[in-house]
Amino acid sequence: MNHLNIPALKNASGTIRLPGSKSISNRMLLLAALARGETEIRDLLDSDDTRVMLDALRKVGVGVTALGRNAFHVVGCGGNFPIKDADLFMGNAGTAIRPLTAALALSGGDYRLSGVSRMHERPIGDLVDGLRQLGAVIDYTGNEGFPPLQLRPATITVPPVIRVRGDVSSQFLTALLMSLPLTKKAAVIEMTTELISKPYIEITLNLMARFGVSVERTDWARFTIAAGQSYRSPGVMYVEGDASSASYFLAAGAIGGGPVRVEGVGRASIQGDVRFADALEKLGARITWGDNWIEAQAPVAGKLRAFDLDLNLIPDAAMTLAIAALFADGRCVLRNIASWRVKETDRIAAMATELRKLGATVEEGADSIAVYLPSARCVPSGTIQPNAAIDTYDDHRMAMCFSLAALGGVPVTINDPTCVAKTFPDYFDAFAEITAPVIAIDGPSASGKGTVAERVATALGYHYLDSGSLYRLTALAAIRAGVALDDEAGVAPLAATLPAVFEGGRILLGGDDVTDAIRTEQISAGSSKVAALPAVRAALLDRQHAYRRFPGLVADGRDMGSVVFPAAVAKIFLTASAQARAERRYKQLIAKGMPANIHALLQDLQERDARDAQRSVAPLQQCEDAQLVETTHLGIEEAVAAVMEIVNERRRVDIRIDV
Ligand code: DC
């Protein structure tokens, strides 16, 4: 079985750009298909569930063209799908099968909709009952009330009132609302039971309005669509970041110190799940909002407060709170979450089983769950059972939320982690980017930090980043492109798009092996010039952050501890006298049979030191929280030992190592 071992973690901090919202992506795709005119959708989520929708639309004849990984051009068909007979595979995508069933049933044709076996256990009867009131002909080809479905052409007439239940899934109402304008008739929907997950209906109404159809809402009980409305493309549309996915990172910030910032959702968001941030705030977390970002930090007091909350409005993000409960100071109760039972898996049962593996006591109710770590385990802190192997039930949210348990300072194994592809294929890389431990080794040129850092990385089994090589590659790329090294506007785009590949100790630039070419004295001097340009430093930042992966990273450079990884678990400033460094470089060059002059080397080094230390951005300096390793009189082995001692000491303090 495929699994991912997440090491013991303690801290979380950094910034994550969220992938597009699943709920908005799939609604926009369908509305664009139902509209008259052409729509360009940007920042669309690229995941299993959106692929299901895109494939289905293509199969029924909608013109869909990719303009890149996250942008699509959709030629609307005005509600009349060109292909009238098709077999459609819906995977386990509720946001695809429900609205497509309604749209296809009202547009007329022979369609068969099926999915994975779990999809055939997820109810759709309330929606079918609603559509049958309009005369739609829909048969169950498996079990009554569940997919697979057979849709047939029918005469559609809108009755005075369509009645539908709202207490199983709000997607049934979403599906009816989105498809009714196809009839061009006036329509009234009345809820026969209390509507759950209301914020998702807000998303639906908001997006319908952007496509030109307005719905009058009377409380949450009655929805009226006036006659003669039809969808018109608004042209170019942007998908917000996924607010449910934001919950894992915000919780990580609240549990692991923070600050963690998510970009792509904020004050202006139309997704109800942004209210997860309010729930975290009730637990004591410090939350800050921007128009398009949210940031979370741990409570001033450290530990989160126990809670008892009605989470009906944020059912998906609520799963993250069940894990946050492990970090709270008492028994936590999550209420009014019956919809968990009919999601990707029975989430109440799955959550209870897996939380118990972490040592939690769990009380499972019909529509609630209570979670706590027994008090005996609460002292000392970090009492989550180590090395639990968490099953994920083909449910992306189980995999994502349980990754947070590792922040209790315990290793956790996630079984079948690739199920995150449903909504967030790169989830674990993003999670590692804010949590994987980093050891930052900064220092001047030729101090030996590269060799030391690489050996420390090998000893720990960590990844290694030689950030200097990125500046060297940038200088080489600029020289090759004929761009002057002080031309900030010309060099920065080269840095942002370096076609560099690091492979088994070799470095390729645009396919050329440049391992030795970037080590010449000309490039050494050039790299220190491009490194002084603020736009170049900014352009290389994301690339450096992407090196932060499990189980950890050793990064060497000038500003690893101060700018790039300010929350590094250990920060080391490795140096030696200029004379000693010049002698080392001299010996290296002679050993390689290259010409060398000790005086010229010393002068060169001193000039580079001065430039690196005096530049306005990220100057070379020993940060306050970095520990000095002075290697003038140390050999490589001794320098490695000195760094390892610091690292082990820091890890003892920062991470409880449970073996
Ligand atoms: O470590 P190195 O000698 O390979 O670095 C090459 C140049 O890049 C050096 O002059 C300083 C600059 N640099 C930097 O400004 N920031 C870093 N993090 C790494 C290197």
XYZ file of C-alpha atoms and ligand atoms in Angstrom:
679
model
C 0.000 0.000 0.000
C 1.106 3.503 -0.841
C 1.828 5.672 2.220
C 3.488 8.894 3.313
C 5.538 9.217 6.501
C 5.286 12.667 7.983
C 8.077 13.311 10.484
C 7.552 14.788 13.942
C 6.777 18.470 13.419
C 6.589 21.368 15.764
C 6.390 24.662 13.910
C 4.372 25.957 11.003
C 4.945 29.287 9.312
C 4.974 30.716 5.820
C 2.632 31.635 2.995
C 0.583 29.357 0.765
C -1.119 30.320 -2.487
C -4.329 28.258 -2.491
C -5.541 26.223 -5.451
C -8.912 27.268 -6.903
C -12.128 26.481 -5.073
C -13.718 23.186 -6.084
C -17.254 24.462 -5.452
C -16.741 27.575 -7.547
C -14.767 25.820 -10.301
C -17.401 23.198 -11.037
C -20.311 25.639 -10.815
C -18.574 28.105 -13.138
C -17.795 25.401 -15.683
C -21.411 24.263 -15.822
C -22.843 27.784 -15.910
C -20.404 28.718 -18.702
C -21.598 25.653 -20.617
C -25.269 26.554 -20.075
C -24.760 30.188 -21.061
C -24.907 31.937 -24.385
C -21.483 33.267 -25.366
C -17.908 32.300 -24.621
C -16.329 32.343 -21.180
C -12.700 32.289 -20.121
C -12.256 30.839 -16.644
C -8.935 31.564 -14.920
C -7.393 30.048 -11.777
C -9.601 26.990 -12.166
C -8.809 24.138 -9.785
C -6.864 21.362 -11.524
C -7.987 18.201 -9.716
C -9.901 14.946 -10.103
C -13.289 16.545 -9.455
C -12.873 19.350 -11.977
C -11.508 16.905 -14.531
C -14.700 14.857 -14.105
C -16.771 17.944 -14.918
C -14.572 18.967 -17.874
C -14.672 15.454 -19.359
C -18.453 15.230 -18.991
C -18.992 18.616 -20.650
C -16.802 17.586 -23.580
C -18.739 14.318 -23.916
C -22.031 16.155 -24.286
C -20.531 18.384 -26.965
C -19.530 21.537 -25.098
C -16.449 23.230 -26.584
C -13.871 23.303 -23.794
C -10.244 24.250 -24.539
C -7.383 24.409 -22.074
C -5.469 27.694 -22.179
C -2.926 26.439 -19.641
C -3.111 24.231 -16.559
C -5.566 26.517 -14.758
C -7.338 28.443 -17.503
C -10.108 27.221 -19.806
C -12.140 28.614 -22.644
C -15.752 27.393 -22.716
C -18.120 27.864 -25.649
C -21.600 27.998 -24.132
C -24.385 25.994 -25.735
C -27.273 28.051 -24.386
C -28.601 25.068 -22.439
C -28.963 22.797 -25.468
C -26.188 20.210 -25.309
C -25.138 19.234 -28.854
C -24.642 15.518 -28.098
C -27.860 13.851 -26.961
C -26.621 10.389 -26.059
C -23.664 9.757 -23.760
C -22.211 7.649 -20.945
C -20.788 9.907 -18.267
C -18.385 8.783 -15.546
C -18.640 11.023 -12.490
C -15.943 9.499 -10.241
C -16.785 10.531 -6.697
C -17.531 14.159 -7.555
C -20.757 15.262 -5.886
C -20.299 18.783 -7.269
C -20.381 17.293 -10.783
C -23.051 14.581 -10.709
C -25.777 16.554 -8.911
C -25.918 19.703 -11.093
C -25.181 17.768 -14.298
C -28.043 15.366 -13.611
C -30.415 18.307 -13.308
C -29.108 20.186 -16.345
C -29.104 17.107 -18.569
C -32.549 15.985 -17.377
C -34.064 19.348 -18.301
C -32.222 19.765 -21.612
C -33.383 16.413 -23.031
C -31.375 13.409 -24.164
C -30.330 9.861 -23.319
C -27.617 10.033 -20.714
C -26.198 7.476 -18.309
C -24.404 8.776 -15.212
C -22.337 6.536 -12.958
C -19.334 6.804 -10.635
C -17.005 4.911 -8.313
C -18.662 2.451 -5.921
C -18.826 5.035 -3.095
C -20.694 7.381 -5.458
C -23.312 4.638 -5.818
C -23.828 4.801 -2.038
C -24.284 8.578 -1.945
C -27.957 9.628 -2.070
C -29.462 11.491 -5.015
C -33.149 10.574 -4.493
C -34.269 13.993 -3.243
C -32.933 15.627 -6.402
C -34.526 13.018 -8.681
C -37.857 13.515 -6.855
C -37.563 17.254 -7.463
C -36.804 16.810 -11.169
C -39.650 14.317 -11.620
C -42.075 17.033 -10.491
C -41.099 18.803 -13.737
C -41.764 15.676 -15.806
C -38.131 14.572 -16.111
C -37.701 10.872 -16.855
C -34.954 9.434 -14.660
C -34.465 5.770 -13.769
C -32.239 4.177 -11.160
C -30.263 1.411 -12.827
C -28.788 0.195 -9.523
C -30.309 0.883 -6.134
C -33.422 3.051 -5.761
C -32.371 6.545 -4.644
C -28.720 6.256 -5.708
C -26.615 6.492 -8.895
C -26.151 5.069 -11.509
C -28.928 6.933 -13.346
C -30.499 6.696 -16.767
C -31.923 9.971 -18.131
C -34.362 10.035 -21.088
C -35.903 12.765 -23.240
C -39.090 14.124 -21.666
C -41.632 16.899 -21.877
C -40.729 19.401 -19.177
C -43.460 21.486 -17.544
C -42.835 23.616 -14.511
C -45.419 23.054 -11.754
C -46.542 26.001 -9.575
C -44.230 24.858 -6.790
C -41.337 22.380 -6.736
C -40.829 20.819 -3.336
C -37.464 19.443 -2.238
C -35.768 18.323 0.962
C -32.848 20.354 2.243
C -31.523 18.265 5.101
C -29.441 15.639 3.285
C -27.338 17.695 0.876
C -27.575 21.330 -0.175
C -26.288 20.241 -3.589
C -29.807 19.058 -4.534
C -31.091 22.598 -4.214
C -28.003 23.955 -6.014
C -28.642 21.546 -8.885
C -32.306 22.555 -9.238
C -31.537 26.262 -8.985
C -28.810 26.140 -11.628
C -30.889 24.107 -14.108
C -34.332 25.747 -13.800
C -33.485 28.808 -15.962
C -33.137 26.352 -18.882
C -36.964 26.117 -18.890
C -37.225 29.934 -19.241
C -40.381 29.626 -17.090
C -41.071 31.140 -13.729
C -40.248 28.632 -10.986
C -40.677 28.400 -7.233
C -38.793 25.958 -5.020
C -39.937 25.297 -1.481
C -37.901 23.424 1.062
C -39.800 20.676 2.837
C -37.139 20.322 5.532
C -34.551 22.619 7.087
C -31.781 23.511 4.628
C -28.245 22.538 5.661
C -24.914 24.026 4.516
C -26.595 27.327 3.557
C -23.358 29.113 2.575
C -23.037 26.778 -0.406
C -26.397 28.076 -1.682
C -24.996 31.587 -1.366
C -22.158 30.574 -3.697
C -24.701 29.178 -6.167
C -26.885 32.311 -6.128
C -23.858 34.581 -6.380
C -22.484 32.784 -9.449
C -25.918 32.544 -11.128
C -26.224 36.318 -10.713
C -22.846 36.827 -12.364
C -24.218 34.880 -15.349
C -27.299 37.130 -15.427
C -29.950 35.112 -13.552
C -31.350 36.429 -10.301
C -33.152 34.373 -7.703
C -35.412 35.811 -5.041
C -34.821 34.128 -1.703
C -37.386 34.164 1.114
C -35.531 33.118 4.245
C -33.976 29.763 3.445
C -37.350 28.194 2.693
C -38.469 29.525 -0.685
C -36.593 30.437 -3.882
C -38.262 32.175 -6.833
C -36.851 32.483 -10.348
C -38.684 34.961 -12.607
C -39.699 33.862 -16.122
C -37.613 34.562 -19.213
C -34.174 34.647 -17.588
C -31.271 32.906 -19.252
C -27.534 32.664 -18.676
C -25.194 35.030 -20.511
C -21.437 34.768 -20.335
C -19.793 37.511 -18.284
C -16.584 37.076 -20.368
C -13.526 36.469 -18.199
C -13.986 35.050 -14.695
C -11.564 34.264 -11.879
C -11.971 31.395 -9.419
C -11.214 32.222 -5.787
C -8.852 30.058 -3.779
C -10.427 27.068 -2.013
C -11.610 28.111 1.443
C -11.992 24.514 2.656
C -8.373 23.822 1.709
C -7.361 27.000 3.527
C -8.530 25.400 6.788
C -5.529 23.026 7.020
C -2.988 25.816 6.745
C -4.805 28.181 9.065
C -5.092 25.401 11.630
C -1.384 24.660 11.154
C -0.639 28.301 12.006
C -2.872 28.142 15.078
C -1.294 24.878 16.283
C 2.303 25.356 15.130
C 2.920 28.950 16.183
C 2.503 30.624 12.824
C 2.080 33.020 11.297
C 0.710 31.082 8.351
C -0.893 33.112 5.587
C -3.173 31.733 2.876
C -3.576 33.765 -0.296
C -6.613 33.480 -2.576
C -9.398 33.913 -0.016
C -10.109 36.751 2.372
C -12.632 39.349 3.428
C -14.050 39.545 -0.111
C -14.577 35.777 -0.441
C -17.988 34.356 -1.431
C -17.269 30.999 0.224
C -18.852 30.181 3.548
C -15.841 28.127 4.630
C -13.841 31.301 5.275
C -15.882 31.386 8.512
C -13.601 28.577 9.657
C -11.206 31.373 10.590
C -13.838 32.729 13.025
C -14.163 29.280 14.579
C -10.381 29.135 15.040
C -10.529 32.571 16.632
C -13.067 31.226 19.165
C -10.431 28.644 20.065
C -8.056 31.506 20.849
C -6.063 31.650 17.609
C -5.010 35.097 16.414
C -6.526 35.755 12.990
C -5.865 38.664 10.620
C -7.851 39.353 7.444
C -6.961 41.007 4.149
C -9.168 41.324 1.069
C -7.493 38.322 -0.504
C -5.636 36.655 2.368
C -6.107 35.324 5.894
C -3.382 34.755 8.462
C -3.402 32.583 11.586
C -1.140 32.471 14.624
C -1.221 30.441 17.815
C -3.045 31.906 20.837
C -0.940 34.141 23.040
C -1.430 31.552 25.782
C -0.087 28.807 23.506
C -2.742 26.102 23.730
C -6.097 26.253 21.942
C -9.278 26.442 24.043
C -11.735 23.543 24.121
C -14.943 24.230 22.176
C -18.567 23.180 21.670
C -19.735 24.464 18.282
C -22.612 24.052 15.820
C -20.749 23.526 12.533
C -23.661 23.058 10.140
C -22.560 26.029 8.055
C -18.983 24.828 7.509
C -19.243 21.026 7.291
C -16.068 20.485 5.235
C -13.756 22.794 7.146
C -15.225 21.374 10.359
C -13.176 18.195 9.882
C -10.080 20.286 10.504
C -11.519 21.317 13.875
C -11.810 17.666 14.880
C -8.019 17.462 14.583
C -7.518 20.866 16.227
C -9.367 19.312 19.198
C -6.235 17.228 19.879
C -4.422 20.470 20.635
C -7.155 22.003 22.809
C -7.216 22.150 26.585
C -10.266 19.920 27.098
C -13.235 18.049 25.630
C -14.346 19.465 22.256
C -17.776 18.918 20.696
C -18.636 19.298 17.013
C -22.417 19.472 16.483
C -24.941 19.391 13.648
C -22.695 17.624 11.167
C -25.062 14.859 9.956
C -24.041 15.552 6.340
C -20.643 14.015 7.185
C -22.346 10.615 6.949
C -23.070 10.956 3.206
C -19.833 12.555 2.016
C -16.857 10.861 0.333
C -17.047 8.362 3.201
C -19.044 8.228 6.441
C -16.846 10.918 7.908
C -18.150 10.639 11.465
C -17.277 6.948 11.659
C -13.969 7.390 9.818
C -12.932 10.344 11.963
C -13.736 8.455 15.184
C -11.749 5.375 14.162
C -8.667 7.299 13.097
C -8.658 9.793 15.988
C -8.625 6.829 18.384
C -5.387 5.643 16.748
C -3.857 8.950 17.889
C -4.860 8.234 21.479
C -7.995 10.388 21.548
C -11.193 9.457 23.331
C -14.036 9.919 20.853
C -17.784 9.888 21.434
C -19.622 9.351 18.188
C -23.196 10.682 17.923
C -25.704 10.459 15.067
C -24.905 14.010 13.974
C -22.068 14.999 16.301
C -18.678 13.968 17.566
C -16.816 14.736 20.800
C -13.023 14.505 20.930
C -10.414 14.805 23.658
C -7.077 13.486 24.716
C -7.596 11.877 28.145
C -6.255 14.168 30.856
C -3.529 11.774 31.963
C -2.082 12.174 28.508
C -2.386 15.950 28.529
C 0.725 16.378 30.632
C 3.348 16.931 29.448
C 2.276 18.516 26.201
C 2.635 16.640 22.952
C 0.670 13.593 23.991
C -0.572 12.363 20.648
C 0.229 8.703 20.091
C 3.270 8.531 17.802
C 3.574 6.504 14.602
C -0.152 5.999 13.997
C -0.977 4.753 10.482
C -4.016 6.730 9.394
C -6.409 5.231 6.849
C -7.946 7.766 4.486
C -11.043 6.013 3.043
C -10.478 7.526 -0.415
C -11.436 10.815 1.222
C -9.132 13.747 0.428
C -10.135 15.619 3.576
C -9.227 12.690 5.854
C -5.714 12.694 4.367
C -5.300 16.449 4.598
C -6.628 17.069 8.082
C -4.768 14.166 9.708
C -1.433 15.530 8.466
C -1.859 18.212 11.161
C -1.495 15.622 13.925
C 2.270 15.518 13.231
C 2.450 19.048 14.648
C 2.032 17.382 18.038
C 5.717 16.472 17.651
C 4.977 12.896 16.598
C 5.591 11.053 13.344
C 2.354 10.155 11.526
C 1.812 7.881 8.542
C -0.898 8.722 6.013
C -2.065 5.707 4.020
C -3.036 6.202 0.366
C -2.114 9.897 0.418
C -2.793 10.375 -3.305
C -6.529 10.663 -2.593
C -5.805 14.386 -2.067
C -5.852 14.639 -5.881
C -9.626 15.013 -5.622
C -9.213 18.688 -4.728
C -5.551 19.451 -3.970
C -2.996 17.313 -5.817
C -0.009 19.197 -4.340
C -1.321 19.315 -0.781
C 1.574 17.541 0.937
C 4.194 19.673 -0.848
C 2.343 22.790 0.306
C 2.052 21.407 3.855
C 5.788 20.612 3.899
C 6.527 24.144 2.687
C 5.189 25.527 5.959
C 6.132 22.723 8.358
C 9.222 20.735 7.305
C 12.155 21.604 9.606
C 14.799 23.828 8.039
C 18.414 24.217 9.081
C 19.808 27.488 7.782
C 23.554 27.822 7.312
C 24.685 31.283 6.273
C 28.127 32.731 5.884
C 30.588 34.466 3.586
C 32.083 33.107 0.381
C 34.476 30.193 0.599
C 33.777 29.597 4.279
C 33.180 25.918 3.510
C 29.474 26.184 4.315
C 28.476 24.422 1.084
C 30.485 21.307 1.896
C 29.420 21.369 5.542
C 25.743 21.916 4.682
C 25.726 19.076 2.191
C 27.241 16.669 4.713
C 24.817 17.720 7.425
C 21.941 17.146 4.979
C 23.243 13.660 4.193
C 23.664 12.832 7.882
C 20.079 13.856 8.618
C 18.567 12.421 5.432
C 17.362 15.948 4.552
C 17.139 17.766 1.241
C 19.825 20.311 0.427
C 19.588 23.786 -1.106
C 22.699 25.576 -2.338
C 21.072 28.975 -2.778
C 24.289 30.530 -4.081
C 24.028 28.323 -7.161
C 20.735 30.045 -8.058
C 22.473 33.447 -8.077
C 25.353 31.953 -10.023
C 22.938 30.464 -12.582
C 21.191 33.817 -12.859
C 24.508 35.565 -13.585
C 25.395 32.959 -16.205
C 21.933 33.170 -17.807
C 22.244 36.976 -17.968
C 25.716 36.850 -19.533
C 24.507 34.309 -22.092
C 21.462 36.437 -22.910
C 23.619 39.565 -23.254
C 21.837 41.290 -20.356
C 23.984 43.639 -18.242
C 24.430 42.353 -14.677
C 23.171 45.606 -13.154
C 20.058 45.731 -15.378
C 17.511 44.832 -12.686
C 14.486 44.787 -15.013
C 16.362 42.606 -17.470
C 17.898 40.109 -14.996
C 14.873 39.534 -12.710
C 12.728 37.779 -15.352
C 15.669 35.478 -16.125
C 15.891 34.580 -12.425
C 12.152 33.929 -12.239
C 12.207 31.471 -15.120
C 15.666 29.833 -14.834
C 15.444 26.592 -16.840
C 17.650 24.914 -14.232
C 17.689 21.236 -13.300
C 19.675 19.742 -10.391
C 20.416 16.111 -11.037
C 22.760 13.714 -9.233
C 25.333 16.386 -8.345
C 25.202 18.016 -11.814
C 23.533 21.329 -12.643
C 21.914 21.864 -16.038
C 20.827 25.192 -17.486
C 18.545 24.883 -20.495
C 19.835 21.319 -20.939
C 23.580 22.342 -20.808
C 25.773 20.957 -18.039
C 27.026 24.126 -16.308
C 28.250 22.529 -13.055
C 31.791 23.847 -13.600
C 30.874 26.922 -15.643
C 29.107 28.524 -12.656
C 32.165 28.108 -10.399
C 34.556 30.380 -12.335
C 35.821 33.567 -10.724
C 33.957 35.605 -13.389
C 30.621 34.050 -12.349
C 31.496 34.329 -8.638
C 31.907 38.073 -9.057
C 28.861 38.305 -11.356
C 26.625 36.405 -8.962
C 27.422 38.805 -6.164
C 26.355 41.675 -8.481
C 22.990 40.164 -9.477
C 22.419 39.149 -5.838
C 22.390 42.835 -4.892
C 19.298 43.482 -7.058
C 16.079 43.376 -4.968
C 13.913 42.170 -7.884
C 16.255 39.244 -8.470
C 16.100 38.222 -4.814
C 12.288 38.433 -4.891
C 12.143 36.387 -8.101
C 14.116 33.540 -6.510
C 12.103 33.391 -3.297
C 9.342 30.959 -4.354
C 11.878 28.668 -5.919
C 13.843 28.497 -2.669
C 10.707 27.908 -0.574
C 9.821 24.950 -2.792
C 12.943 23.127 -1.525
C 11.311 22.835 1.897
C 10.083 19.240 1.795
C 9.768 16.290 4.155
C 11.656 15.139 6.098
C 13.524 18.473 6.192
C 15.936 20.849 4.492
C 19.454 22.132 5.007
C 19.828 25.424 3.137
C 23.022 27.402 2.734
C 23.525 30.964 1.580
C 23.569 34.485 2.943
C 19.972 35.109 3.977
C 18.596 31.637 4.678
C 18.000 32.386 8.354
C 17.119 36.061 7.976
C 14.820 36.246 4.934
C 14.082 32.972 3.153
C 13.466 30.697 6.153
C 13.177 33.034 9.146
C 11.474 30.271 11.169
C 14.326 27.767 10.665
C 14.710 25.377 13.636
C 18.445 25.949 13.687
C 20.373 28.914 12.324
C 24.112 28.771 11.943
C 26.565 31.429 10.847
C 29.609 29.669 9.493
C 32.677 31.760 8.869
C 36.471 31.884 8.816
C 39.022 34.650 8.468
C 39.391 36.073 4.947
C 42.990 34.846 4.878
C 41.942 31.263 5.710
C 39.143 31.332 3.140
C 41.478 32.642 0.409
C 43.949 29.866 1.208
C 41.202 27.217 0.962
C 40.029 28.540 -2.385
C 43.667 28.659 -3.587
C 44.237 25.012 -2.668
C 40.992 23.969 -4.387
C 41.954 25.709 -7.623
C 45.472 24.329 -7.639
C 44.119 20.832 -6.971
C 41.880 21.208 -10.023
C 44.894 22.284 -12.065
C 43.513 25.792 -12.472
C 45.660 28.951 -12.308
C 45.459 30.819 -8.998
C 47.009 33.768 -7.239
C 46.524 33.982 -3.492
C 46.687 37.803 -3.352
C 44.154 38.258 -6.130
C 41.873 35.687 -4.483
C 42.062 37.443 -1.134
C 41.262 40.797 -2.698
C 38.374 39.303 -4.649
C 36.927 37.694 -1.538
C 37.173 40.900 0.431
C 35.403 42.811 -2.345
C 32.597 40.235 -2.504
C 32.256 40.194 1.291
C 31.920 43.959 1.238
C 29.334 43.903 -1.561
C 27.324 41.093 0.095
C 27.425 42.805 3.486
C 26.683 46.336 2.308
C 23.827 45.768 -0.140
C 20.455 47.198 0.839
C 18.474 43.937 0.741
C 19.237 40.797 2.690
C 22.836 41.768 3.459
C 25.210 39.123 4.695
C 25.069 39.263 8.472
C 24.905 37.006 11.481
C 21.281 37.161 12.673
C 20.686 37.569 16.358
C 19.296 34.065 16.699
C 22.050 32.376 14.663
C 24.860 30.479 16.338
C 28.409 31.195 15.252
C 30.681 28.426 14.008
C 34.142 29.890 13.430
C 36.107 27.476 11.234
C 39.446 29.246 10.729
C 41.121 26.522 12.756
C 38.691 23.672 12.031
C 38.844 20.955 9.396
C 35.685 19.955 7.505
C 34.913 17.015 9.814
C 35.220 19.218 12.879
C 33.016 21.889 11.315
C 30.357 19.268 10.468
C 30.508 17.946 14.043
C 30.112 21.463 15.454
C 27.025 22.087 13.280
C 25.499 18.688 14.103
C 25.852 19.411 17.799
C 23.880 22.639 17.413
C 21.252 20.935 15.243
C 20.736 18.059 17.666
C 20.450 20.432 20.573
C 17.829 22.518 18.739
C 15.886 19.420 17.725
C 15.829 18.188 21.305
C 14.291 21.487 22.323
C 11.930 21.943 19.394
C 10.739 18.473 18.517
C 10.090 15.602 20.834
C 11.770 12.798 19.002
C 9.653 9.667 19.503
C 11.410 6.723 18.021
O 27.600 30.899 -1.819
P 28.093 31.316 -3.200
O 29.450 31.806 -3.183
O 27.850 30.237 -4.229
O 27.153 32.549 -3.621
C 27.294 33.225 -4.840
C 26.869 34.673 -4.680
O 25.460 34.723 -4.472
C 27.510 35.383 -3.504
O 28.247 36.497 -3.965
C 26.394 35.900 -2.655
C 25.139 35.565 -3.375
N 24.192 34.884 -2.498
C 23.257 35.643 -1.862
O 23.245 36.842 -2.000
N 22.325 35.045 -1.099
C 22.312 33.729 -0.917
N 21.372 33.173 -0.159
C 23.300 32.931 -1.542
C 24.240 33.544 -2.328
